[in-house]
C-alpha cells in the first residue's frame, strides 16, 4: 500500500520563475492538503482540496494555487517565485468522513529559489 | 497560533521510556489530540491520536488527563531512531466535521542518547 508520494524530491528555481509540485494521495484517500515548512519551523497550512475544489486556505498569497484531478492527485503551483519561497513543501492526504480520518504526510519536495 | 505548548527539548537514554508532555488547556470538546514526529529532512510521521481515553498502538501510548487539558506521549523503549521533533496538535476530527488545517507549534526535540 503506497503512502503519499510527491515529486520531484528536490528542485532549484530562479527568482521570478514558476514551479509545479505533484502529489499522489495514499490509497483510499480523497482529500489532499499542502503545507510549507521553512527551515527550523513547523509546517504551515497552505490549502486543502476535496472533490476537485479548494475547501480551506491558509494565509498564503494568490501566487500559491492548486488543482486536484479526478483521480484525487494534486498539484501545487507557485508563481513569481521569491527567495522566501525556499522551503520543504509537504503534501498530506486523508479520507473525508469517518471517525478520526487521520492525515498522512509525504516526504516532501525541497524547493530552493536562487 | 498553536493551541498546544510543549517543552523545546528533552533527552532520554536509549532503552528507557520517553515521556513527552503537552499542554492544551483550551481544547474544545470535539477536538482530538494528535501526535506526529518529524525526523530530520523527512515528512511528519503520524504516531497516535485520542479524544479522552488513553490509547496505545505499536509505536506509543497516549495518556490524556481527565480534564483533557494535557496529555503525555510515551515511547516505552526509546531507540536512537526515535530522535526527532515531536509535535502535539489538537484537531477537530469527529463525525460531522473535521479540519485539515493542522496548526503545528515548535514541537519537542527528543534526543535519545546511547
mmCIF file of C-alpha atoms in Angstrom:
data_model
loop_
_atom_site.group_PDB
_atom_site.id
_atom_site.type_symbol
_atom_site.label_atom_id
_atom_site.label_comp_id
_atom_site.label_asym_id
_atom_site.label_seq_id
_atom_site.Cartn_x
_atom_site.Cartn_y
_atom_site.Cartn_z
ATOM 1 C CA UNK A 1 0.000 0.000 0.000
ATOM 2 C CA UNK A 2 1.753 3.117 -1.246
ATOM 3 C CA UNK A 3 1.681 6.062 1.047
ATOM 4 C CA UNK A 4 1.590 9.702 -0.021
ATOM 5 C CA UNK A 5 4.057 10.230 -2.857
ATOM 6 C CA UNK A 6 5.482 13.532 -4.017
ATOM 7 C CA UNK A 7 7.609 14.662 -6.934
ATOM 8 C CA UNK A 8 10.133 15.982 -7.510
ATOM 9 C CA UNK A 9 12.082 15.437 -4.288
ATOM 10 C CA UNK A 10 14.434 18.359 -4.888
ATOM 11 C CA UNK A 11 14.472 21.235 -7.321
ATOM 12 C CA UNK A 12 16.159 24.579 -7.818
ATOM 13 C CA UNK A 13 14.406 27.537 -9.433
ATOM 14 C CA UNK A 14 15.340 31.112 -10.177
ATOM 15 C CA UNK A 15 13.561 34.075 -8.622
ATOM 16 C CA UNK A 16 10.543 35.068 -10.732
ATOM 17 C CA UNK A 17 10.037 31.615 -12.223
ATOM 18 C CA UNK A 18 7.073 29.330 -11.688
ATOM 19 C CA UNK A 19 7.087 25.847 -10.154
ATOM 20 C CA UNK A 20 4.678 22.902 -10.108
ATOM 21 C CA UNK A 21 4.838 20.225 -7.442
ATOM 22 C CA UNK A 22 2.898 16.971 -7.656
ATOM 23 C CA UNK A 23 1.271 14.675 -5.120
ATOM 24 C CA UNK A 24 -0.460 11.311 -5.193
ATOM 25 C CA UNK A 25 -2.530 10.604 -2.087
ATOM 26 C CA UNK A 26 -2.451 7.424 -0.062
ATOM 27 C CA UNK A 27 -4.631 4.675 -1.491
ATOM 28 C CA UNK A 28 -8.259 5.185 -0.471
ATOM 29 C CA UNK A 29 -7.858 8.870 0.343
ATOM 30 C CA UNK A 30 -9.835 11.590 -1.403
ATOM 31 C CA UNK A 31 -8.553 14.790 0.225
ATOM 32 C CA UNK A 32 -5.207 16.473 -0.276
ATOM 33 C CA UNK A 33 -3.658 19.295 1.726
ATOM 34 C CA UNK A 34 -0.441 21.212 1.129
ATOM 35 C CA UNK A 35 1.929 22.621 3.728
ATOM 36 C CA UNK A 36 5.047 24.783 3.559
ATOM 37 C CA UNK A 37 7.865 24.218 6.038
ATOM 38 C CA UNK A 38 10.642 26.774 6.217
ATOM 39 C CA UNK A 39 13.941 25.731 7.744
ATOM 40 C CA UNK A 40 13.708 25.427 11.526
ATOM 41 C CA UNK A 41 9.955 25.949 11.677
ATOM 42 C CA UNK A 42 6.863 23.783 11.837
ATOM 43 C CA UNK A 43 4.748 23.143 8.729
ATOM 44 C CA UNK A 44 2.286 25.895 7.739
ATOM 45 C CA UNK A 45 -1.048 25.013 6.093
ATOM 46 C CA UNK A 46 -1.431 26.340 2.547
ATOM 47 C CA UNK A 47 -4.733 24.853 1.364
ATOM 48 C CA UNK A 48 -6.906 21.751 1.129
ATOM 49 C CA UNK A 49 -8.568 20.162 -1.912
ATOM 50 C CA UNK A 50 -11.587 17.894 -1.879
ATOM 51 C CA UNK A 51 -13.819 16.961 -4.821
ATOM 52 C CA UNK A 52 -11.507 18.984 -7.086
ATOM 53 C CA UNK A 53 -12.235 22.212 -5.233
ATOM 54 C CA UNK A 54 -10.234 24.292 -2.781
ATOM 55 C CA UNK A 55 -12.064 23.908 0.530
ATOM 56 C CA UNK A 56 -9.891 25.722 3.039
ATOM 57 C CA UNK A 57 -6.972 28.077 2.695
ATOM 58 C CA UNK A 58 -4.269 29.308 4.997
ATOM 59 C CA UNK A 59 -2.594 32.708 4.999
ATOM 60 C CA UNK A 60 -0.791 32.452 1.677
ATOM 61 C CA UNK A 61 -0.911 34.864 -1.277
ATOM 62 C CA UNK A 62 -2.647 34.147 -4.570
ATOM 63 C CA UNK A 63 0.731 33.237 -6.085
ATOM 64 C CA UNK A 64 0.070 29.868 -4.477
ATOM 65 C CA UNK A 65 -2.562 27.897 -6.347
ATOM 66 C CA UNK A 66 -3.515 24.286 -6.687
ATOM 67 C CA UNK A 67 -5.502 21.726 -8.527
ATOM 68 C CA UNK A 68 -6.995 18.337 -7.774
ATOM 69 C CA UNK A 69 -7.637 15.805 -10.507
ATOM 70 C CA UNK A 70 -10.448 13.235 -10.757
ATOM 71 C CA UNK A 71 -8.047 10.513 -9.543
ATOM 72 C CA UNK A 72 -7.527 12.617 -6.351
ATOM 73 C CA UNK A 73 -3.930 13.515 -7.187
ATOM 74 C CA UNK A 74 -2.976 17.150 -6.800
ATOM 75 C CA UNK A 75 -0.607 19.857 -7.949
ATOM 76 C CA UNK A 76 0.721 22.897 -6.140
ATOM 77 C CA UNK A 77 1.727 25.835 -8.327
ATOM 78 C CA UNK A 78 3.742 28.800 -7.150
ATOM 79 C CA UNK A 79 4.152 31.780 -9.487
ATOM 80 C CA UNK A 80 6.659 34.632 -9.411
ATOM 81 C CA UNK A 81 8.961 32.804 -7.031
ATOM 82 C CA UNK A 82 10.625 34.755 -4.233
ATOM 83 C CA UNK A 83 13.722 33.797 -2.293
ATOM 84 C CA UNK A 84 11.464 33.365 0.741
ATOM 85 C CA UNK A 85 9.569 30.584 -1.011
ATOM 86 C CA UNK A 86 12.534 28.295 -0.438
ATOM 87 C CA UNK A 87 11.160 25.557 1.792
ATOM 88 C CA UNK A 88 10.065 21.954 2.130
ATOM 89 C CA UNK A 89 6.619 21.554 0.575
ATOM 90 C CA UNK A 90 4.595 18.778 2.115
ATOM 91 C CA UNK A 91 1.549 17.044 0.734
ATOM 92 C CA UNK A 92 -0.834 15.314 3.104
ATOM 93 C CA UNK A 93 -3.868 13.148 2.431
ATOM 94 C CA UNK A 94 -6.850 11.715 4.267
ATOM 95 C CA UNK A 95 -10.342 10.455 3.683
ATOM 96 C CA UNK A 96 -13.223 12.753 4.499
ATOM 97 C CA UNK A 97 -15.704 11.296 6.915
ATOM 98 C CA UNK A 98 -15.282 8.567 9.472
ATOM 99 C CA UNK A 99 -14.014 8.902 12.962
ATOM 100 C CA UNK A 100 -10.564 10.424 13.139
ATOM 101 C CA UNK A 101 -9.726 10.455 9.405
ATOM 102 C CA UNK A 102 -6.032 10.605 10.155
ATOM 103 C CA UNK A 103 -3.865 12.803 7.958
ATOM 104 C CA UNK A 104 -0.734 11.233 6.480
ATOM 105 C CA UNK A 105 2.177 13.169 5.032
ATOM 106 C CA UNK A 106 4.515 12.562 2.143
ATOM 107 C CA UNK A 107 8.287 13.025 2.317
ATOM 108 C CA UNK A 108 8.077 16.434 0.711
ATOM 109 C CA UNK A 109 9.606 18.392 -2.143
ATOM 110 C CA UNK A 110 12.589 20.587 -1.334
ATOM 111 C CA UNK A 111 12.417 23.844 -3.281
ATOM 112 C CA UNK A 112 15.386 26.174 -3.424
ATOM 113 C CA UNK A 113 14.907 29.589 -5.043
ATOM 114 C CA UNK A 114 18.105 31.348 -6.085
ATOM 115 C CA UNK B 1 -1.239 30.264 16.834
ATOM 116 C CA UNK B 2 -0.834 26.733 18.061
ATOM 117 C CA UNK B 3 -3.236 25.654 20.812
ATOM 118 C CA UNK B 4 -0.585 23.467 22.409
ATOM 119 C CA UNK B 5 2.579 24.107 24.376
ATOM 120 C CA UNK B 6 5.488 21.689 24.588
ATOM 121 C CA UNK B 7 8.989 21.841 26.075
ATOM 122 C CA UNK B 8 11.507 22.743 23.362
ATOM 123 C CA UNK B 9 13.793 19.805 24.042
ATOM 124 C CA UNK B 10 14.215 16.625 26.086
ATOM 125 C CA UNK B 11 16.848 13.942 26.486
ATOM 126 C CA UNK B 12 16.234 10.245 27.018
ATOM 127 C CA UNK B 13 18.590 7.317 27.493
ATOM 128 C CA UNK B 14 18.364 4.545 24.925
ATOM 129 C CA UNK B 15 16.141 1.687 26.147
ATOM 130 C CA UNK B 16 14.331 3.858 28.688
ATOM 131 C CA UNK B 17 10.805 5.228 28.361
ATOM 132 C CA UNK B 18 10.458 8.689 26.850
ATOM 133 C CA UNK B 19 7.594 10.743 28.274
ATOM 134 C CA UNK B 20 6.734 13.810 26.218
ATOM 135 C CA UNK B 21 4.265 16.266 27.794
ATOM 136 C CA UNK B 22 1.838 18.585 26.032
ATOM 137 C CA UNK B 23 -0.481 21.257 27.418
ATOM 138 C CA UNK B 24 -3.728 22.055 25.593
ATOM 139 C CA UNK B 25 -5.735 23.914 28.216
ATOM 140 C CA UNK B 26 -8.170 25.487 25.706
ATOM 141 C CA UNK B 27 -9.075 22.255 23.947
ATOM 142 C CA UNK B 28 -12.694 22.011 22.818
ATOM 143 C CA UNK B 29 -14.971 19.036 23.317
ATOM 144 C CA UNK B 30 -14.785 17.969 19.675
ATOM 145 C CA UNK B 31 -11.020 18.296 19.331
ATOM 146 C CA UNK B 32 -8.763 15.287 19.276
ATOM 147 C CA UNK B 33 -5.132 15.243 20.383
ATOM 148 C CA UNK B 34 -2.771 14.107 17.616
ATOM 149 C CA UNK B 35 0.916 13.352 17.813
ATOM 150 C CA UNK B 36 3.312 13.446 14.860
ATOM 151 C CA UNK B 37 7.065 13.259 14.717
ATOM 152 C CA UNK B 38 9.496 14.546 12.139
ATOM 153 C CA UNK B 39 12.888 13.034 11.670
ATOM 154 C CA UNK B 40 15.377 15.404 10.086
ATOM 155 C CA UNK B 41 14.541 16.271 6.469
ATOM 156 C CA UNK B 42 11.591 13.869 6.291
ATOM 157 C CA UNK B 43 7.824 14.421 6.267
ATOM 158 C CA UNK B 44 5.885 14.302 9.553
ATOM 159 C CA UNK B 45 5.014 10.767 10.625
ATOM 160 C CA UNK B 46 1.686 10.042 12.323
ATOM 161 C CA UNK B 47 2.104 8.402 15.725
ATOM 162 C CA UNK B 48 -1.197 8.257 17.582
ATOM 163 C CA UNK B 49 -4.329 10.224 18.435
ATOM 164 C CA UNK B 50 -7.067 10.226 21.050
ATOM 165 C CA UNK B 51 -10.127 12.056 22.296
ATOM 166 C CA UNK B 52 -10.418 11.348 26.002
ATOM 167 C CA UNK B 53 -9.429 7.753 26.624
ATOM 168 C CA UNK B 54 -5.882 6.504 26.824
ATOM 169 C CA UNK B 55 -4.694 4.962 23.581
ATOM 170 C CA UNK B 56 -1.932 2.519 22.675
ATOM 171 C CA UNK B 57 -0.594 1.272 19.379
ATOM 172 C CA UNK B 58 2.577 -0.397 18.168
ATOM 173 C CA UNK B 59 4.520 2.858 18.307
ATOM 174 C CA UNK B 60 3.446 4.580 21.500
ATOM 175 C CA UNK B 61 0.903 5.209 24.235
ATOM 176 C CA UNK B 62 -1.102 8.374 24.718
ATOM 177 C CA UNK B 63 -2.283 9.376 28.177
ATOM 178 C CA UNK B 64 -4.879 12.180 28.301
ATOM 179 C CA UNK B 65 -5.810 13.722 31.648
ATOM 180 C CA UNK B 66 -9.403 13.502 32.777
ATOM 181 C CA UNK B 67 -9.967 17.248 32.225
ATOM 182 C CA UNK B 68 -8.312 16.878 28.788
ATOM 183 C CA UNK B 69 -6.118 19.901 29.395
ATOM 184 C CA UNK B 70 -2.875 17.995 28.982
ATOM 185 C CA UNK B 71 -1.507 14.751 27.596
ATOM 186 C CA UNK B 72 1.658 12.667 27.564
ATOM 187 C CA UNK B 73 3.105 10.658 24.723
ATOM 188 C CA UNK B 74 5.044 7.636 25.929
ATOM 189 C CA UNK B 75 7.619 5.803 23.844
ATOM 190 C CA UNK B 76 8.135 2.690 26.008
ATOM 191 C CA UNK B 77 11.677 1.764 24.934
ATOM 192 C CA UNK B 78 13.339 4.637 23.120
ATOM 193 C CA UNK B 79 15.943 3.883 20.456
ATOM 194 C CA UNK B 80 18.367 6.147 18.635
ATOM 195 C CA UNK B 81 15.949 6.100 15.665
ATOM 196 C CA UNK B 82 13.347 7.856 17.833
ATOM 197 C CA UNK B 83 15.430 11.038 17.845
ATOM 198 C CA UNK B 84 13.111 13.553 16.185
ATOM 199 C CA UNK B 85 10.920 16.619 16.699
ATOM 200 C CA UNK B 86 7.609 15.564 18.237
ATOM 201 C CA UNK B 87 4.521 17.675 17.562
ATOM 202 C CA UNK B 88 1.348 17.668 19.651
ATOM 203 C CA UNK B 89 -1.658 19.045 17.742
ATOM 204 C CA UNK B 90 -5.332 19.464 18.561
ATOM 205 C CA UNK B 91 -7.731 18.975 15.698
ATOM 206 C CA UNK B 92 -11.448 18.774 15.132
ATOM 207 C CA UNK B 93 -11.785 15.315 13.639
ATOM 208 C CA UNK B 94 -15.034 13.754 14.677
ATOM 209 C CA UNK B 95 -18.018 12.810 12.560
ATOM 210 C CA UNK B 96 -19.924 15.811 11.303
ATOM 211 C CA UNK B 97 -16.882 17.897 10.575
ATOM 212 C CA UNK B 98 -13.143 17.892 10.518
ATOM 213 C CA UNK B 99 -10.432 20.329 9.639
ATOM 214 C CA UNK B 100 -7.330 19.536 7.671
ATOM 215 C CA UNK B 101 -5.662 22.739 8.834
ATOM 216 C CA UNK B 102 -3.230 21.291 11.330
ATOM 217 C CA UNK B 103 -1.528 24.012 13.334
ATOM 218 C CA UNK B 104 1.991 22.948 14.230
ATOM 219 C CA UNK B 105 3.785 24.559 17.127
ATOM 220 C CA UNK B 106 7.525 24.364 17.645
ATOM 221 C CA UNK B 107 7.384 20.805 18.985
ATOM 222 C CA UNK B 108 9.798 18.993 21.295
ATOM 223 C CA UNK B 109 13.184 17.870 20.035
ATOM 224 C CA UNK B 110 13.734 14.478 21.652
ATOM 225 C CA UNK B 111 17.364 13.423 21.696
ATOM 226 C CA UNK B 112 17.870 9.755 22.538
ATOM 227 C CA UNK B 113 21.328 9.231 23.984
ATOM 228 C CA UNK B 114 23.304 5.955 23.651
#
